[in-house]
Amino acid sequence: MADIKVIAQHEDFVVAYKPCGLSFHSEEQAGFVALLEQQLEISLFPVHRLDKVTSGLLVLAKSSQAAAKLTEMFTSREVDKYYLALISDKPKKKQGWIKGDMAKSRRGTYKLLKSQENPAITRFYSTSIEPGLRACLLKPYSGKTHQLRVALKSLSAPILGDDSYGGKQSDRVYLHAYYLSFNWNDERVAFSIEPEEGSKFMQLIEHEVFLSWRQPEQLEW
């Protein structure tokens, strides 16, 4: 396969683009981390991950010390993350908070509960792109497995292409890790990358709303 796109090389970490459909860890074939290590000829330390179906930005540390610091930052929500998603159904609400505990459901999926003991917390905006297609900009405030996929499913608007959660069939699962920012050594760093797979994402990128989403930190969260 083609080389993995490297967005930034810092002395302490690498920021790279994971295509949709590529596993984070190696399974029968080499996964994202192993491929990037081979490509850069260095050892890398994962500090967060993306589902196989999700594309977008990943940070990998270059040392165990940097990994420990970054892992703590991701765990304590000191990294701001923003995702793009497309949905085909009208959500129960067009923007705002989605909160609730998550519980395992069937066949490796999860569901959102009404209880709030250790809730998954997400805030989102959405806008219509065309009839039957709506774009979402999401910011997770917790880091739970399948969190954003479950959040949109809970609004009766599963992500386009997300068969596991009842989304309409499409050429990919339309979820993309678009933008992340954090403080590193007293400097604010920010990275973004547009999705490279999926014809419907190209419609979003060409839509006027995407201009207002290019700097998501400037929106009201």
Coordinates of N, CA and C in Angstrom, one line a residue:
M1 N 0.8 -1.2 0.0 CA 0.0 0.0 0.0 C 0.9 1.2 0.0
A2 N 0.3 2.4 -0.3 CA 1.0 3.6 -0.4 C 1.5 4.0 1.0
D3 N 2.5 4.9 1.1 CA 3.0 5.3 2.4 C 1.9 6.1 3.1
I4 N 2.0 5.9 4.5 CA 1.1 6.7 5.3 C 1.5 8.2 5.3
K5 N 0.5 9.0 5.2 CA 0.8 10.5 5.2 C 1.2 11.0 6.6
V6 N 2.3 11.6 6.6 CA 2.8 12.2 7.9 C 2.5 13.7 7.9
I7 N 1.7 14.1 8.9 CA 1.3 15.5 8.9 C 2.3 16.4 9.6
A8 N 3.0 15.9 10.6 CA 4.0 16.7 11.3 C 5.0 15.7 12.0
Q9 N 6.2 16.2 12.0 CA 7.3 15.5 12.7 C 7.8 16.4 13.8
H10 N 7.6 16.1 15.1 CA 8.1 16.8 16.2 C 9.2 16.0 16.8
E11 N 10.1 16.6 17.6 CA 11.2 15.8 18.2 C 10.6 14.8 19.2
D12 N 9.4 15.0 19.7 CA 8.8 14.1 20.7 C 7.7 13.2 20.1
F13 N 7.1 13.6 19.0 CA 6.0 12.8 18.5 C 5.8 13.0 17.0
V14 N 5.0 12.1 16.4 CA 4.6 12.2 15.0 C 3.1 12.3 14.9
V15 N 2.6 13.1 14.0 CA 1.2 13.2 13.7 C 1.0 12.6 12.3
A16 N 0.1 11.6 12.1 CA 0.0 11.0 10.8 C -1.5 10.7 10.6
Y17 N -1.8 10.4 9.3 CA -3.2 10.2 8.9 C -3.4 8.7 8.7
K18 N -4.5 8.2 9.5 CA -4.9 6.8 9.3 C -6.0 6.7 8.3
P19 N -5.9 6.0 7.2 CA -7.0 5.8 6.3 C -8.1 5.0 6.9
C20 N -9.3 5.2 6.5 CA -10.4 4.3 7.0 C -10.1 2.9 6.4
G21 N -10.5 1.9 7.2 CA -10.3 0.5 6.8 C -9.0 -0.1 7.2
L22 N -8.1 0.7 7.8 CA -6.8 0.2 8.2 C -6.8 0.0 9.7
S23 N -6.6 -1.2 10.2 CA -6.6 -1.5 11.7 C -5.5 -0.7 12.3
F24 N -5.7 -0.3 13.5 CA -4.7 0.5 14.3 C -3.6 -0.5 14.7
H25 N -3.9 -1.6 15.3 CA -2.9 -2.6 15.6 C -2.9 -3.7 14.6
S26 N -1.8 -4.4 14.5 CA -1.7 -5.5 13.5 C -2.6 -6.6 13.8
E27 N -3.3 -7.1 12.8 CA -4.1 -8.3 12.9 C -3.5 -9.4 12.0
E28 N -4.2 -9.8 10.9 CA -3.6 -10.8 10.0 C -2.5 -10.0 9.2
Q29 N -2.7 -8.7 9.0 CA -1.8 -7.9 8.3 C -1.2 -6.8 9.2
A30 N -0.2 -6.2 8.7 CA 0.4 -5.1 9.5 C -0.6 -4.0 9.7
G31 N -0.7 -3.5 10.9 CA -1.6 -2.4 11.2 C -0.9 -1.0 11.0
F32 N -1.6 0.0 11.4 CA -1.2 1.4 11.2 C 0.1 1.7 11.9
V33 N 0.2 1.3 13.1 CA 1.4 1.6 13.9 C 2.6 0.9 13.3
A34 N 2.5 -0.4 13.0 CA 3.6 -1.2 12.5 C 4.1 -0.6 11.1
L35 N 3.1 -0.2 10.3 CA 3.4 0.3 9.0 C 4.2 1.6 9.1
L36 N 3.7 2.5 10.0 CA 4.4 3.8 10.2 C 5.8 3.6 10.8
E37 N 6.0 2.6 11.7 CA 7.3 2.3 12.2 C 8.2 1.9 11.1
Q38 N 7.7 1.0 10.2 CA 8.6 0.5 9.1 C 8.9 1.7 8.2
Q39 N 8.0 2.6 7.9 CA 8.2 3.7 7.0 C 9.2 4.7 7.5
L40 N 9.1 5.0 8.8 CA 10.0 6.0 9.4 C 11.2 5.4 10.0
E41 N 11.2 4.1 10.1 CA 12.4 3.4 10.7 C 12.7 3.8 12.1
I42 N 11.7 4.0 12.9 CA 11.8 4.3 14.3 C 10.7 3.5 15.1
S43 N 11.0 3.4 16.4 CA 9.9 2.8 17.2 C 9.0 3.9 17.7
L44 N 7.7 3.6 17.7 CA 6.6 4.5 18.0 C 5.8 4.0 19.2
F45 N 5.2 4.9 20.0 CA 4.5 4.5 21.2 C 3.1 5.1 21.0
P46 N 2.1 4.2 20.8 CA 0.7 4.7 20.7 C 0.2 5.4 22.0
V47 N -0.5 6.5 21.9 CA -1.1 7.2 23.1 C -2.6 7.3 23.0
H48 N -3.2 7.1 21.8 CA -4.6 7.0 21.7 C -4.9 6.2 20.4
R49 N -6.1 6.0 20.0 CA -6.3 5.1 18.9 C -7.6 5.5 18.2
L50 N -7.8 5.0 17.0 CA -9.1 5.2 16.2 C -9.6 3.8 15.8
D51 N -10.9 3.7 15.7 CA -11.5 2.5 15.2 C -11.0 2.2 13.8
K52 N -11.1 1.0 13.4 CA -10.7 0.6 12.0 C -11.4 1.4 11.0
V53 N -12.7 1.7 11.2 CA -13.6 2.3 10.2 C -13.4 3.8 10.1
T54 N -12.7 4.4 11.1 CA -12.5 5.8 11.3 C -11.2 6.3 10.6
S55 N -11.2 7.3 9.9 CA -10.0 7.9 9.3 C -9.6 9.1 10.2
G56 N -8.4 9.6 9.9 CA -8.0 10.9 10.5 C -6.7 10.9 11.3
L57 N -6.6 11.9 12.1 CA -5.3 12.2 12.8 C -5.0 11.3 14.0
L58 N -3.8 10.9 14.1 CA -3.3 10.1 15.2 C -1.9 10.7 15.6
V59 N -1.7 10.7 16.9 CA -0.4 11.2 17.5 C 0.3 9.9 18.0
L60 N 1.5 9.8 17.7 CA 2.3 8.7 18.2 C 3.6 9.2 18.8
A61 N 3.9 8.8 20.0 CA 5.1 9.4 20.7 C 6.4 8.7 20.2
K62 N 7.5 9.4 20.3 CA 8.8 8.8 19.9 C 9.6 8.3 21.0
S63 N 9.2 8.5 22.3 CA 9.9 7.9 23.4 C 8.9 7.5 24.5
S64 N 9.3 6.7 25.4 CA 8.4 6.3 26.5 C 8.0 7.4 27.4
Q65 N 9.0 8.4 27.5 CA 8.7 9.6 28.4 C 7.6 10.4 27.7
A66 N 7.7 10.7 26.4 CA 6.7 11.5 25.7 C 5.4 10.7 25.7
A67 N 5.5 9.4 25.6 CA 4.2 8.6 25.6 C 3.5 8.7 26.9
A68 N 4.2 8.7 28.0 CA 3.6 8.8 29.3 C 2.9 10.1 29.5
K69 N 3.6 11.2 29.0 CA 3.0 12.5 29.1 C 1.8 12.7 28.3
L70 N 1.9 12.2 27.0 CA 0.8 12.4 26.1 C -0.4 11.5 26.5
T71 N -0.1 10.3 27.0 CA -1.2 9.4 27.4 C -2.0 10.1 28.6
E72 N -1.2 10.7 29.5 CA -1.9 11.4 30.6 C -2.7 12.5 30.1
M73 N -2.2 13.2 29.1 CA -3.0 14.4 28.5 C -4.3 13.9 27.9
F74 N -4.2 12.8 27.1 CA -5.4 12.3 26.5 C -6.4 11.8 27.6
T75 N -5.9 11.2 28.6 CA -6.7 10.6 29.6 C -7.4 11.7 30.4
S76 N -6.7 12.8 30.7 CA -7.2 13.9 31.5 C -7.9 15.0 30.6
R77 N -8.2 14.7 29.4 CA -8.9 15.6 28.5 C -8.2 16.9 28.2
E78 N -6.9 16.9 28.2 CA -6.1 18.1 27.9 C -5.9 18.2 26.4
V79 N -6.3 17.3 25.6 CA -6.2 17.3 24.2 C -7.6 17.6 23.6
D80 N -7.8 18.7 22.8 CA -9.1 19.0 22.2 C -9.1 18.2 20.9
K81 N -10.2 17.4 20.7 CA -10.4 16.6 19.5 C -11.7 17.0 18.9
Y82 N -11.7 17.1 17.5 CA -12.9 17.4 16.8 C -13.0 16.4 15.6
Y83 N -14.2 15.9 15.4 CA -14.5 14.9 14.4 C -15.6 15.4 13.4
L84 N -15.5 14.9 12.2 CA -16.5 15.2 11.2 C -17.3 13.9 11.0
A85 N -18.6 14.0 10.8 CA -19.4 12.8 10.5 C -20.5 13.2 9.6
L86 N -21.0 12.2 8.8 CA -22.2 12.5 8.0 C -23.3 11.5 8.4
I87 N -24.5 12.0 8.4 CA -25.7 11.2 8.7 C -26.7 11.4 7.6
S88 N -27.6 10.4 7.5 CA -28.7 10.5 6.4 C -30.0 10.8 7.0
D89 N -30.2 10.5 8.3 CA -31.5 10.7 9.0 C -31.4 12.0 9.8
K90 N -32.6 12.6 10.0 CA -32.7 13.8 10.8 C -32.5 13.5 12.3
P91 N -31.6 14.1 13.0 CA -31.4 13.8 14.4 C -32.5 14.4 15.2
K92 N -32.7 13.8 16.4 CA -33.7 14.3 17.4 C -33.5 15.8 17.7
K93 N -32.2 16.2 17.7 CA -31.9 17.6 17.9 C -30.7 17.9 17.0
K94 N -30.6 19.2 16.6 CA -29.6 19.6 15.6 C -28.3 20.0 16.2
Q95 N -28.2 20.3 17.5 CA -26.9 20.6 18.1 C -27.1 20.4 19.6
G96 N -26.0 20.5 20.3 CA -26.0 20.4 21.8 C -25.3 19.3 22.4
W97 N -25.6 18.9 23.6 CA -24.9 17.9 24.4 C -25.6 16.5 24.2
I98 N -24.8 15.5 24.2 CA -25.2 14.1 24.2 C -24.5 13.4 25.4
K99 N -25.2 13.1 26.4 CA -24.6 12.5 27.7 C -25.3 11.3 28.1
G100 N -24.6 10.3 28.6 CA -25.1 9.1 29.2 C -24.1 8.1 29.4
D101 N -24.3 7.2 30.3 CA -23.5 6.0 30.5 C -23.6 5.1 29.2
M102 N -22.5 4.4 29.0 CA -22.5 3.5 27.8 C -22.4 2.0 28.4
A103 N -23.2 1.1 27.7 CA -23.2 -0.3 28.1 C -23.0 -1.1 26.9
K104 N -22.4 -2.3 27.1 CA -22.2 -3.2 26.0 C -23.6 -3.7 25.5
S105 N -23.7 -3.8 24.2 CA -24.9 -4.3 23.6 C -24.5 -5.6 22.9
R106 N -25.1 -5.9 21.7 CA -24.8 -7.2 21.1 C -23.8 -7.0 20.0
R107 N -23.1 -8.1 19.7 CA -22.2 -8.2 18.6 C -21.1 -7.0 18.6
G108 N -20.6 -6.8 19.8 CA -19.5 -5.8 19.9 C -19.9 -4.4 19.8
T109 N -21.2 -4.1 19.9 CA -21.6 -2.7 19.9 C -22.0 -2.3 21.3
Y110 N -22.3 -1.0 21.4 CA -22.6 -0.4 22.7 C -23.9 0.4 22.5
K111 N -24.5 0.8 23.7 CA -25.7 1.6 23.7 C -25.6 2.7 24.7
L112 N -26.3 3.8 24.5 CA -26.3 4.9 25.5 C -27.4 4.7 26.4
L113 N -27.1 4.9 27.7 CA -28.2 4.8 28.8 C -28.6 6.2 29.3
K114 N -29.6 6.2 30.0 CA -30.1 7.5 30.5 C -29.3 7.9 31.8
S115 N -28.7 6.9 32.5 CA -28.0 7.1 33.7 C -26.7 7.9 33.4
Q116 N -26.2 8.6 34.5 CA -25.1 9.5 34.4 C -24.0 9.2 35.4
E117 N -23.7 7.9 35.7 CA -22.7 7.6 36.7 C -21.3 7.9 36.2
N118 N -20.9 7.4 35.0 CA -19.6 7.7 34.4 C -19.9 8.0 32.9
P119 N -20.5 9.1 32.6 CA -21.1 9.3 31.3 C -20.1 9.5 30.2
A120 N -20.5 9.1 29.0 CA -19.9 9.6 27.8 C -20.4 10.9 27.5
I121 N -19.6 11.9 27.2 CA -20.0 13.3 27.0 C -19.6 13.8 25.6
T122 N -20.5 14.2 24.8 CA -20.2 14.7 23.5 C -21.0 16.0 23.2
R123 N -20.4 17.0 22.5 CA -21.2 18.1 22.1 C -21.0 18.2 20.5
F124 N -22.1 18.6 19.9 CA -22.0 18.6 18.4 C -22.8 19.8 17.8
Y125 N -22.5 20.1 16.6 CA -23.2 20.9 15.7 C -23.6 20.1 14.5
S126 N -24.7 20.4 13.8 CA -25.0 19.7 12.5 C -25.7 20.7 11.6
T127 N -25.6 20.4 10.3 CA -26.2 21.3 9.3 C -26.5 20.4 8.1
S128 N -27.5 20.8 7.3 CA -27.9 20.1 6.1 C -27.0 20.4 5.0
I129 N -26.5 19.4 4.3 CA -25.7 19.6 3.1 C -26.6 19.5 1.8
E130 N -27.5 18.6 1.8 CA -28.4 18.4 0.7 C -29.6 17.6 1.3
P131 N -30.7 17.4 0.6 CA -31.8 16.6 1.1 C -31.2 15.2 1.4
G132 N -31.4 14.7 2.6 CA -31.0 13.3 3.0 C -29.5 13.2 3.4
L133 N -28.9 14.3 3.5 CA -27.4 14.3 3.9 C -27.2 15.5 4.9
R134 N -26.7 15.1 6.1 CA -26.4 16.1 7.1 C -25.0 15.9 7.6
A135 N -24.3 17.0 7.8 CA -22.9 17.0 8.4 C -22.9 17.3 9.8
C136 N -22.1 16.7 10.6 CA -21.9 16.9 12.0 C -20.5 17.2 12.3
L137 N -20.3 18.2 13.2 CA -19.0 18.5 13.8 C -19.1 18.1 15.3
L138 N -18.3 17.2 15.8 CA -18.4 16.7 17.1 C -17.2 16.9 17.9
K139 N -17.4 17.2 19.2 CA -16.2 17.3 20.1 C -16.5 16.3 21.3
P140 N -15.8 15.3 21.5 CA -15.9 14.4 22.6 C -15.2 14.9 23.8
Y141 N -15.9 14.9 25.0 CA -15.3 15.3 26.3 C -14.9 14.1 27.1
S142 N -15.1 12.9 26.6 CA -14.6 11.7 27.2 C -14.1 10.8 26.1
G143 N -13.5 9.7 26.4 CA -12.8 8.9 25.4 C -13.3 7.4 25.4
K144 N -14.5 7.2 25.2 CA -15.0 5.8 25.3 C -15.1 5.2 24.0
T145 N -15.0 3.9 23.9 CA -15.0 3.1 22.7 C -16.4 3.3 22.0
H146 N -16.3 3.6 20.7 CA -17.5 3.9 19.8 C -18.3 5.1 20.3
Q147 N -17.7 5.9 21.1 CA -18.5 7.0 21.7 C -19.4 7.8 20.7
L148 N -18.7 8.3 19.7 CA -19.4 9.2 18.7 C -20.4 8.4 17.9
R149 N -20.1 7.2 17.6 CA -21.0 6.3 16.8 C -22.3 6.1 17.6
V150 N -22.1 5.8 18.9 CA -23.2 5.5 19.8 C -24.0 6.8 20.0
A151 N -23.3 7.9 20.2 CA -24.0 9.2 20.4 C -25.0 9.6 19.3
L152 N -24.5 9.4 18.1 CA -25.4 9.8 17.0 C -26.5 8.8 16.8
K153 N -26.2 7.5 17.0 CA -27.3 6.5 17.0 C -28.4 6.8 18.1
S154 N -28.0 7.3 19.2 CA -28.9 7.6 20.3 C -29.9 8.8 19.9
L155 N -29.5 9.6 18.8 CA -30.3 10.6 18.3 C -31.2 10.1 17.1
S156 N -31.2 8.8 16.9 CA -31.9 8.2 15.8 C -31.3 8.7 14.4
A157 N -30.0 8.9 14.5 CA -29.3 9.4 13.2 C -27.9 8.7 13.2
P158 N -27.8 7.4 13.0 CA -26.5 6.7 12.9 C -25.7 7.2 11.8
I159 N -24.4 7.1 11.9 CA -23.4 7.6 10.9 C -23.6 6.8 9.6
L160 N -23.6 7.6 8.5 CA -23.7 7.0 7.2 C -22.7 5.9 7.0
G161 N -23.1 4.7 6.6 CA -22.2 3.6 6.3 C -21.9 2.8 7.5
D162 N -22.4 3.2 8.7 CA -22.0 2.4 9.9 C -23.0 1.3 10.1
D163 N -22.8 0.2 9.4 CA -23.7 -1.0 9.5 C -24.0 -1.4 10.9
S164 N -22.9 -1.4 11.8 CA -23.1 -1.9 13.1 C -24.1 -1.2 13.9
Y165 N -24.3 0.1 13.6 CA -25.3 0.9 14.4 C -26.5 1.3 13.5
G166 N -26.7 0.6 12.4 CA -27.9 0.9 11.7 C -27.8 2.0 10.7
G167 N -26.6 2.4 10.3 CA -26.5 3.5 9.3 C -26.7 2.9 7.9
K168 N -27.2 3.8 7.0 CA -27.4 3.4 5.7 C -26.1 3.0 5.0
Q169 N -26.2 2.0 4.1 CA -25.0 1.5 3.4 C -24.4 2.6 2.6
S170 N -23.1 2.6 2.6 CA -22.3 3.6 1.8 C -20.9 3.0 1.5
D171 N -20.1 3.9 0.9 CA -18.8 3.4 0.5 C -17.8 3.4 1.6
R172 N -18.1 4.0 2.8 CA -17.3 3.9 4.0 C -18.2 4.4 5.2
V173 N -17.6 4.2 6.4 CA -18.2 4.8 7.6 C -17.8 6.2 7.6
Y174 N -18.7 7.1 7.6 CA -18.4 8.6 7.5 C -18.1 9.2 8.8
L175 N -17.0 8.8 9.4 CA -16.5 9.4 10.6 C -15.0 9.6 10.5
H176 N -14.6 10.9 10.8 CA -13.2 11.3 10.5 C -12.7 12.2 11.6
A177 N -11.5 11.8 12.2 CA -10.8 12.6 13.2 C -10.1 13.8 12.5
Y178 N -10.7 15.0 12.6 CA -10.4 16.1 11.7 C -9.3 17.0 12.3
Y179 N -9.4 17.3 13.6 CA -8.6 18.4 14.2 C -8.2 18.0 15.6
L180 N -7.0 18.3 16.0 CA -6.7 18.2 17.4 C -5.6 19.2 17.8
S181 N -5.7 19.6 19.1 CA -4.8 20.6 19.6 C -4.5 20.4 21.0
F182 N -3.3 20.8 21.5 CA -2.9 20.7 22.9 C -1.7 21.5 23.1
N183 N -1.4 21.7 24.4 CA -0.2 22.4 24.8 C 1.0 21.5 25.0
W184 N 2.1 21.8 24.4 CA 3.3 21.0 24.5 C 4.5 21.9 24.8
N185 N 5.1 21.7 25.9 CA 6.3 22.5 26.3 C 5.9 24.0 26.2
D186 N 4.8 24.4 26.8 CA 4.4 25.8 26.8 C 4.1 26.4 25.4
E187 N 3.8 25.5 24.5 CA 3.4 26.0 23.1 C 2.1 25.3 22.7
R188 N 1.2 26.0 22.2 CA -0.1 25.5 21.7 C 0.2 24.9 20.3
V189 N -0.1 23.7 20.1 CA 0.1 23.1 18.8 C -1.3 22.6 18.3
A190 N -1.5 22.7 17.0 CA -2.8 22.3 16.4 C -2.6 21.6 15.0
F191 N -3.3 20.6 14.7 CA -3.2 19.8 13.5 C -4.5 19.5 12.9
S192 N -4.7 19.6 11.6 CA -5.9 19.2 11.0 C -5.6 18.5 9.6
I193 N -6.6 17.7 9.2 CA -6.5 17.0 7.9 C -7.9 16.7 7.4
E194 N -8.1 17.1 6.2 CA -9.4 16.7 5.6 C -9.4 15.2 5.2
P195 N -10.6 14.7 5.2 CA -10.8 13.3 4.9 C -10.4 13.0 3.4
E196 N -9.8 11.9 3.1 CA -9.3 11.6 1.8 C -10.1 10.5 1.1
E197 N -10.9 9.8 1.9 CA -11.7 8.7 1.3 C -13.2 9.1 1.5
G198 N -14.0 8.7 0.5 CA -15.5 8.9 0.6 C -16.0 10.1 -0.2
S199 N -16.8 9.8 -1.2 CA -17.3 10.8 -2.1 C -18.2 11.8 -1.4
K200 N -18.9 11.4 -0.4 CA -19.8 12.3 0.3 C -19.0 13.3 1.2
F201 N -17.8 12.9 1.7 CA -17.0 13.8 2.4 C -16.5 15.0 1.5
M202 N -16.3 14.6 0.2 CA -15.9 15.7 -0.7 C -17.0 16.7 -0.9
Q203 N -18.3 16.3 -0.8 CA -19.4 17.2 -0.8 C -19.4 18.2 0.4
L204 N -19.0 17.6 1.5 CA -18.9 18.5 2.7 C -17.8 19.5 2.6
I205 N -16.6 19.1 2.1 CA -15.5 19.9 2.0 C -15.8 21.1 1.0
E206 N -16.6 20.8 0.0 CA -16.9 21.9 -1.0 C -18.1 22.7 -0.5
H207 N -18.8 22.4 0.6 CA -19.9 23.1 1.0 C -19.5 24.3 1.9
E208 N -20.3 25.4 1.8 CA -19.9 26.6 2.5 C -19.8 26.4 4.0
V209 N -20.6 25.5 4.6 CA -20.5 25.3 6.1 C -19.1 24.9 6.5
F210 N -18.4 24.2 5.6 CA -17.0 23.7 6.0 C -16.1 24.9 6.3
L211 N -16.3 26.0 5.6 CA -15.4 27.1 5.9 C -15.5 27.6 7.4
S212 N -16.7 27.5 7.9 CA -16.9 27.9 9.3 C -16.4 26.9 10.3
W213 N -16.2 25.7 9.8 CA -15.7 24.6 10.7 C -14.2 24.4 10.6
R214 N -13.5 25.1 9.7 CA -12.1 24.9 9.5 C -11.3 25.1 10.8
Q215 N -11.7 26.1 11.6 CA -11.0 26.4 12.9 C -12.0 26.1 14.0
P216 N -12.2 24.8 14.3 CA -13.3 24.4 15.3 C -13.1 25.0 16.7
E217 N -11.9 25.3 17.0 CA -11.6 25.8 18.4 C -12.3 27.2 18.6
Q218 N -12.5 27.9 17.4 CA -13.1 29.2 17.5 C -14.6 29.2 17.7
L219 N -15.2 28.1 17.5 CA -16.7 28.0 17.8 C -16.9 27.9 19.3
E220 N -18.2 28.1 19.6 CA -18.6 28.1 21.0 C -18.9 26.7 21.5
W221 N -18.1 26.2 22.4 CA -18.2 24.8 22.9 C -18.6 24.9 24.4

